[in-house]
PDB file of C-alpha atoms in Angstrom:
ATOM      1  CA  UNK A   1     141.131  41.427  85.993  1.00  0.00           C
ATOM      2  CA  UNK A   2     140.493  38.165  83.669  1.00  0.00           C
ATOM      3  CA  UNK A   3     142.835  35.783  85.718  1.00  0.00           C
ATOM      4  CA  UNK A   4     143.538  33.774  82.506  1.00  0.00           C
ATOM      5  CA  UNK A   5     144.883  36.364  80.637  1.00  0.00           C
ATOM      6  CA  UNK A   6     147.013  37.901  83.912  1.00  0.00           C
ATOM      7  CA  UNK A   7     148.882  34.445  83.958  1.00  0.00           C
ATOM      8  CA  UNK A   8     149.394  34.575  79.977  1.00  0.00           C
ATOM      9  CA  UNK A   9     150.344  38.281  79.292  1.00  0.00           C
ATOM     10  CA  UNK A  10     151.362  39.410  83.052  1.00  0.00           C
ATOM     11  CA  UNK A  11     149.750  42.446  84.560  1.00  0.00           C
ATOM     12  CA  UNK A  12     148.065  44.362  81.662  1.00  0.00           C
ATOM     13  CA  UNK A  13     146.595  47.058  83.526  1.00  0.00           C
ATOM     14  CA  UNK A  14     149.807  48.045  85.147  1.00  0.00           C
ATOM     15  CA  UNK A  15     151.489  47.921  81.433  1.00  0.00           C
ATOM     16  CA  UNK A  16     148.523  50.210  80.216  1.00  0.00           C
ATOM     17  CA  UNK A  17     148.567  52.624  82.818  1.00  0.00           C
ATOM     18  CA  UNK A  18     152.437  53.133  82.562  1.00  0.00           C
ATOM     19  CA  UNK A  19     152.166  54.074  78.745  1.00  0.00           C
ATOM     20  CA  UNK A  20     149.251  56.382  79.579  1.00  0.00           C
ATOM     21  CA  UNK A  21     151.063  58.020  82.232  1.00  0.00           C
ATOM     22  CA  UNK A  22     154.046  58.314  79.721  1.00  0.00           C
ATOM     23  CA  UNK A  23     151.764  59.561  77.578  1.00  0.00           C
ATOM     24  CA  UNK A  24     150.172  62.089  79.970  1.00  0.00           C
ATOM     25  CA  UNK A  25     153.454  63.471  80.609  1.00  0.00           C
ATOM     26  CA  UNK A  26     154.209  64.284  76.974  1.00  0.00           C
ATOM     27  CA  UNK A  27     150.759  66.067  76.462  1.00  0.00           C
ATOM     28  CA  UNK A  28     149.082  63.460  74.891  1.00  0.00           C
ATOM     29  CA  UNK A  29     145.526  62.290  76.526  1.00  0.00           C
ATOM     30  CA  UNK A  30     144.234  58.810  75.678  1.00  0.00           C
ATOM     31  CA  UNK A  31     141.234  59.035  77.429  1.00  0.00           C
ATOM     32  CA  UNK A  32     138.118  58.166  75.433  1.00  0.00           C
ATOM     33  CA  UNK A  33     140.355  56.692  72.705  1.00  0.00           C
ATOM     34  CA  UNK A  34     139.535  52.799  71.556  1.00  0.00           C
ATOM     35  CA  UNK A  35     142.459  50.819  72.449  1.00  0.00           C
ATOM     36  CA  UNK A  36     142.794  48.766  69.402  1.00  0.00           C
ATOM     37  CA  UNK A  37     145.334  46.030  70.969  1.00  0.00           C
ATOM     38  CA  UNK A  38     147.875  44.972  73.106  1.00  0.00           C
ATOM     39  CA  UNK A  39     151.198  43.605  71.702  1.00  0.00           C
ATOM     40  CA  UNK A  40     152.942  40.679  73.019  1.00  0.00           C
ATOM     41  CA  UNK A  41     156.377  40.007  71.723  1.00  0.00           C
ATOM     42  CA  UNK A  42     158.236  36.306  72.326  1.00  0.00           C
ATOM     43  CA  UNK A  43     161.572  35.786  72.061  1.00  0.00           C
ATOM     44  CA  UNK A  44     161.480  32.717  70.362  1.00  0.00           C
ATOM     45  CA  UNK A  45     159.353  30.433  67.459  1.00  0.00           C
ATOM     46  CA  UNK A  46     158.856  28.080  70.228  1.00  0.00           C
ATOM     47  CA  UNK A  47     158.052  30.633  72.835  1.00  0.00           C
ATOM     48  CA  UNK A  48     155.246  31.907  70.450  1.00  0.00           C
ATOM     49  CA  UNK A  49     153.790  28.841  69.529  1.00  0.00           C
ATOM     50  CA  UNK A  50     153.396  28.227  73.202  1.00  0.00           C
ATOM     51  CA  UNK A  51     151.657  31.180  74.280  1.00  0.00           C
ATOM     52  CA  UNK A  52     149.262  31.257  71.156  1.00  0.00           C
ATOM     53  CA  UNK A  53     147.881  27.920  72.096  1.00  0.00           C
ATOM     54  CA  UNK A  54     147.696  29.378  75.472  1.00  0.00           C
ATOM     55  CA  UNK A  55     145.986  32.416  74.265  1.00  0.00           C
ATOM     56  CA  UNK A  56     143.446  30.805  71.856  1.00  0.00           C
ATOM     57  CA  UNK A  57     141.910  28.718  75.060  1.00  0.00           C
ATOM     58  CA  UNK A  58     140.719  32.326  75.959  1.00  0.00           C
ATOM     59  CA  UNK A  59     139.971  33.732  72.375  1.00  0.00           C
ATOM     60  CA  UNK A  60     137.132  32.854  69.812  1.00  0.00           C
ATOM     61  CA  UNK A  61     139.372  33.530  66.849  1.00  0.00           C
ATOM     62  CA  UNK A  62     142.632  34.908  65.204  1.00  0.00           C
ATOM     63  CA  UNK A  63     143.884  36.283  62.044  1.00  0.00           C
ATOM     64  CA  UNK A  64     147.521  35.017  61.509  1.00  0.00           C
ATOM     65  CA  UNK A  65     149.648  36.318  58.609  1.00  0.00           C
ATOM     66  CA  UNK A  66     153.364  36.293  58.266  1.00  0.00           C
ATOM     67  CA  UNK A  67     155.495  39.717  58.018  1.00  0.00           C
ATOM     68  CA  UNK A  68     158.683  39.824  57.338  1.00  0.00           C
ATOM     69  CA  UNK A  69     159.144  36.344  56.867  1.00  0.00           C
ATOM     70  CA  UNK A  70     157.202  35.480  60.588  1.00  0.00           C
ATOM     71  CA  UNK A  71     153.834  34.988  61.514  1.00  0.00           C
ATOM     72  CA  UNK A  72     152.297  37.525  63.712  1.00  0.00           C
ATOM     73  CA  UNK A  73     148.869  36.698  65.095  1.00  0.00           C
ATOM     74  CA  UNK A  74     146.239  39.032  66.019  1.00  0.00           C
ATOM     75  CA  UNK A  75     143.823  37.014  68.587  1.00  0.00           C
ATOM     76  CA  UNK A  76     139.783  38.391  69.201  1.00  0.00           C
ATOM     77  CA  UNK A  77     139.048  37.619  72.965  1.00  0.00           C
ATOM     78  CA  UNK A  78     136.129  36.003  73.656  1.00  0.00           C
ATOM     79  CA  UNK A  79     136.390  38.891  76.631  1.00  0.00           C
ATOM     80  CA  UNK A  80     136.889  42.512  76.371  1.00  0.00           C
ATOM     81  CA  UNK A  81     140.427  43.021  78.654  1.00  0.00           C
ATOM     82  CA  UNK A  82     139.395  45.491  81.167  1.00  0.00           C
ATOM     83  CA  UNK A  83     142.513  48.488  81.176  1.00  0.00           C
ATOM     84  CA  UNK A  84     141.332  50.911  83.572  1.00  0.00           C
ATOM     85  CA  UNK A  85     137.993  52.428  84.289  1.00  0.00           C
ATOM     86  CA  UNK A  86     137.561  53.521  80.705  1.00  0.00           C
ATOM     87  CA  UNK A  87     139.306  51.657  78.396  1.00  0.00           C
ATOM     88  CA  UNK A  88     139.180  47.823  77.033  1.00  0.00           C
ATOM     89  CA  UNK A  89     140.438  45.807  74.369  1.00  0.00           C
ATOM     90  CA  UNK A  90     139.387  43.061  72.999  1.00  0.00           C
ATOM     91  CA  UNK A  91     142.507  41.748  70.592  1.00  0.00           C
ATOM     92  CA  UNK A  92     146.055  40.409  71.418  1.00  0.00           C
ATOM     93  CA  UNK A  93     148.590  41.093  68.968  1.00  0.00           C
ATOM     94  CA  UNK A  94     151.105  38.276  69.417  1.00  0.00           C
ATOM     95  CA  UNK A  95     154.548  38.916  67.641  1.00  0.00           C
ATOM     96  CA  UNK A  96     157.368  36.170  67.714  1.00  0.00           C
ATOM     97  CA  UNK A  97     161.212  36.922  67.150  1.00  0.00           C
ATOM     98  CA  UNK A  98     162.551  40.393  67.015  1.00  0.00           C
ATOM     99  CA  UNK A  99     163.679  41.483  63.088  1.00  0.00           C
ATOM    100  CA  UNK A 100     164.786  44.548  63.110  1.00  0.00           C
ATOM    101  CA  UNK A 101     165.085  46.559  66.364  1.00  0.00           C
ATOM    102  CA  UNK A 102     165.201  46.280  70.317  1.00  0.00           C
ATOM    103  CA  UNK A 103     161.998  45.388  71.732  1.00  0.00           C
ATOM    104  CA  UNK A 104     161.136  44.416  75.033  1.00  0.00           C
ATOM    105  CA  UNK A 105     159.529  40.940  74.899  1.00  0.00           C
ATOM    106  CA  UNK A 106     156.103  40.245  76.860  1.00  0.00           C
ATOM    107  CA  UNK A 107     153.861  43.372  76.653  1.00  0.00           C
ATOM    108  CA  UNK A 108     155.542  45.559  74.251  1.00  0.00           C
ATOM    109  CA  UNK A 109     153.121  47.989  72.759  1.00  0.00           C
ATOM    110  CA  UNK A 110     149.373  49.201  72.895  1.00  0.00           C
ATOM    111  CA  UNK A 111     147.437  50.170  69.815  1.00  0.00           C
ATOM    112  CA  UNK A 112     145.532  53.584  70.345  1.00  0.00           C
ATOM    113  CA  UNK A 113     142.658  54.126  67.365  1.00  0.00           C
ATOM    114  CA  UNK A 114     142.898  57.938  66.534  1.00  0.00           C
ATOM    115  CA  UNK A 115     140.268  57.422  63.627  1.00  0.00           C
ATOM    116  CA  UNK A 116     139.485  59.909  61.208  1.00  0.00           C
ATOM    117  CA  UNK A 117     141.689  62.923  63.485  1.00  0.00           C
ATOM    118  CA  UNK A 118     144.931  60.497  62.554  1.00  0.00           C
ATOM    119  CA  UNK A 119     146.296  63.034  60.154  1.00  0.00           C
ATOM    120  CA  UNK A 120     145.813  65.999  62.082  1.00  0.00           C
ATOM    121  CA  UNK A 121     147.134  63.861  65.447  1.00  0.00           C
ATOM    122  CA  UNK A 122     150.036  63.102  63.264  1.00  0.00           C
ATOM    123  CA  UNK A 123     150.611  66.872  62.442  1.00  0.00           C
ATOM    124  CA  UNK A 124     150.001  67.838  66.172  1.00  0.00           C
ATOM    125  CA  UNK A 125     152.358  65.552  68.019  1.00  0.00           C
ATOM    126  CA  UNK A 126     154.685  64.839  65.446  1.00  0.00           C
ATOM    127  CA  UNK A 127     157.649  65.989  67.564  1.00  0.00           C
ATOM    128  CA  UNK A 128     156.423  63.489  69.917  1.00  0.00           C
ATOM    129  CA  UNK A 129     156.436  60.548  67.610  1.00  0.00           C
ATOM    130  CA  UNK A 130     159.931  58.139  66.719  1.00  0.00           C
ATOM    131  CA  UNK A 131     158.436  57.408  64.082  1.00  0.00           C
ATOM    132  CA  UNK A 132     155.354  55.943  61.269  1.00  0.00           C
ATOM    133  CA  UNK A 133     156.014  52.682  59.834  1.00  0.00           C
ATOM    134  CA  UNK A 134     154.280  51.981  56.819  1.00  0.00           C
ATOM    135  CA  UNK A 135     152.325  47.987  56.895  1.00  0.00           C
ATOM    136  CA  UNK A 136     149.777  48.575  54.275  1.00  0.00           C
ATOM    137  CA  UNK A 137     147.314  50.732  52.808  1.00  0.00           C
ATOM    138  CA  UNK A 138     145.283  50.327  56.035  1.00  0.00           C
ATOM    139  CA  UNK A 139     147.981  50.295  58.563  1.00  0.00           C
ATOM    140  CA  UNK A 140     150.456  52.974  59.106  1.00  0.00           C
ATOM    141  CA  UNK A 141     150.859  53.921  62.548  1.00  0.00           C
ATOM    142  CA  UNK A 142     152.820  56.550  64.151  1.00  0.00           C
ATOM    143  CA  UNK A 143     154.633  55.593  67.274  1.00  0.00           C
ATOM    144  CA  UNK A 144     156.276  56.352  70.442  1.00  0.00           C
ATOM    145  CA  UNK A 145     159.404  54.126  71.858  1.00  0.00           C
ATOM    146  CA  UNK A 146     159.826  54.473  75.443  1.00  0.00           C
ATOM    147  CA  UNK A 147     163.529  53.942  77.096  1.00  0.00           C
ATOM    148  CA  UNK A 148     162.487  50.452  78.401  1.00  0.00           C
ATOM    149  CA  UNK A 149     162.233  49.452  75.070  1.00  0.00           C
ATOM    150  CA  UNK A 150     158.066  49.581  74.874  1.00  0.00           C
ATOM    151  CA  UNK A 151     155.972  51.181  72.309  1.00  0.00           C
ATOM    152  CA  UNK A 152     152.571  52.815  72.086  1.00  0.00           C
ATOM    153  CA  UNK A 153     151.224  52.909  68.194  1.00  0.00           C
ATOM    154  CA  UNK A 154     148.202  55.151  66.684  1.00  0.00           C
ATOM    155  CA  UNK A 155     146.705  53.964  64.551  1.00  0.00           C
ATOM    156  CA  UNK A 156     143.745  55.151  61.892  1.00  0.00           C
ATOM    157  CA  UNK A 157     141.678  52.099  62.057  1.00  0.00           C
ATOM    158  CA  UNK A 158     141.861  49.123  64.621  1.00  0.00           C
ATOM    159  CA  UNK A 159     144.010  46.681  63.890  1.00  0.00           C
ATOM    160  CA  UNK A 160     140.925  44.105  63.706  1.00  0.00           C
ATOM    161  CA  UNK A 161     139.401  46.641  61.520  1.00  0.00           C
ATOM    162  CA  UNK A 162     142.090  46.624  59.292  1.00  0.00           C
ATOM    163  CA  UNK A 163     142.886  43.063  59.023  1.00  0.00           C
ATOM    164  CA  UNK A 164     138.743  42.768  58.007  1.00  0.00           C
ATOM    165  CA  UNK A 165     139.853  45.895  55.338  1.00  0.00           C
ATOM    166  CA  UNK A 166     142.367  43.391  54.078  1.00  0.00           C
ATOM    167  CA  UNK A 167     139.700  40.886  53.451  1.00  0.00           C
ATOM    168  CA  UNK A 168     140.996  38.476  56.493  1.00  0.00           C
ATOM    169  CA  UNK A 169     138.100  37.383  58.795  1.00  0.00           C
ATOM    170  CA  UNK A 170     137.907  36.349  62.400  1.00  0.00           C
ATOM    171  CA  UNK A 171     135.941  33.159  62.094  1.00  0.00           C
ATOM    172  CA  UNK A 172     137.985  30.400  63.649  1.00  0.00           C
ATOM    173  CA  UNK A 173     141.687  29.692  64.115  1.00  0.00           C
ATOM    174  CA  UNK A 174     144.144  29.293  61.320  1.00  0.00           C
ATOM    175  CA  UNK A 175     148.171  29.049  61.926  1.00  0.00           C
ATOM    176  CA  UNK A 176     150.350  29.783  59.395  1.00  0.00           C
ATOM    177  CA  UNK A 177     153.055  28.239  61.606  1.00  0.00           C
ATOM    178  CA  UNK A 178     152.514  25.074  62.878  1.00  0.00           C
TER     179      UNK A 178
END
């Protein structure tokens, strides 16, 4: 387990393996699925500025954007997190104040990459699924929200692959919130 990212996120591999044992009981099988991202949700502007500096001393670069009027950041590791035996990740989604709903803050969601099987996922588990929110031509994941408040998303394309669909690049670090 990368010790740096433990202390910053808490224990990943525990989140991941309780939304893929969620998941297992529901019918759904992750395994051999690219895990596009893990979410991290603060509960403040302050909070997040804090734990993206934090987070960058273990990255090599970030996309930040702002959505519904807050930045979100998406953060490339500069080490692939290690999630169980067969699955990594290699992007933190970091996501400041709550907007809408009730989220849990701290790990709050993992991005699964069904790629070009998304539709016929969709159609397959769809009584499975709270919902699909729509964030762009590229981005329009189905998810799953859990009693605890936590999510898992599917996705079409990773979430870096869509913000490089968007034209956004991951070639240093730029803050739309200072």
């Amino acid at each position: 387990m990368n010790q740096n990212a433990k202390e910053i996120l808490g224990d990943y591999i525990e989140f991941y393996a309780l939304q893929a044992n969620r998941l297992h009981n529901l019918g759904i099988a992750i395994d051999g699925f690219e895990i596009s991202h893990l979410a991290f949700r603060t509960e403040t502007l302050a909070e997040y500025l804090v734990v993206r500096q934090k987070l960058e001393s273990i990255c090599s670069a970030n996309v930040e954007n702002t959505w519904n009027g807050r930045p979100i950041s998406k953060l490339l590791l500069q080490e692939h997190l290690q999630l169980s035996r067969s699955a990594t990740t290699s992007l933190i989604e970091l996501i400041p104040p709550v907007h809408q709903s009730v989220y849990k803050m701290g790990l709050e969601h993992i991005g699964i990459v069904i790629g070009e099987a998304f539709a016929d996922f969709g159609k397959l588990h769809a009584h499975d699924f709270t919902g699909q929110q729509d964030q762009g031509e590229f981005c329009q994941p189905y998810f799953i929200t859990f009693p605890d408040h936590t999510n898992v998303k599917f996705y079409r394309y990773s979430l870096e692959q869509v913000c490089l669909l968007e034209g956004k690049r991951f070639d240093g670090f730029y803050h739309e919130l200072n």
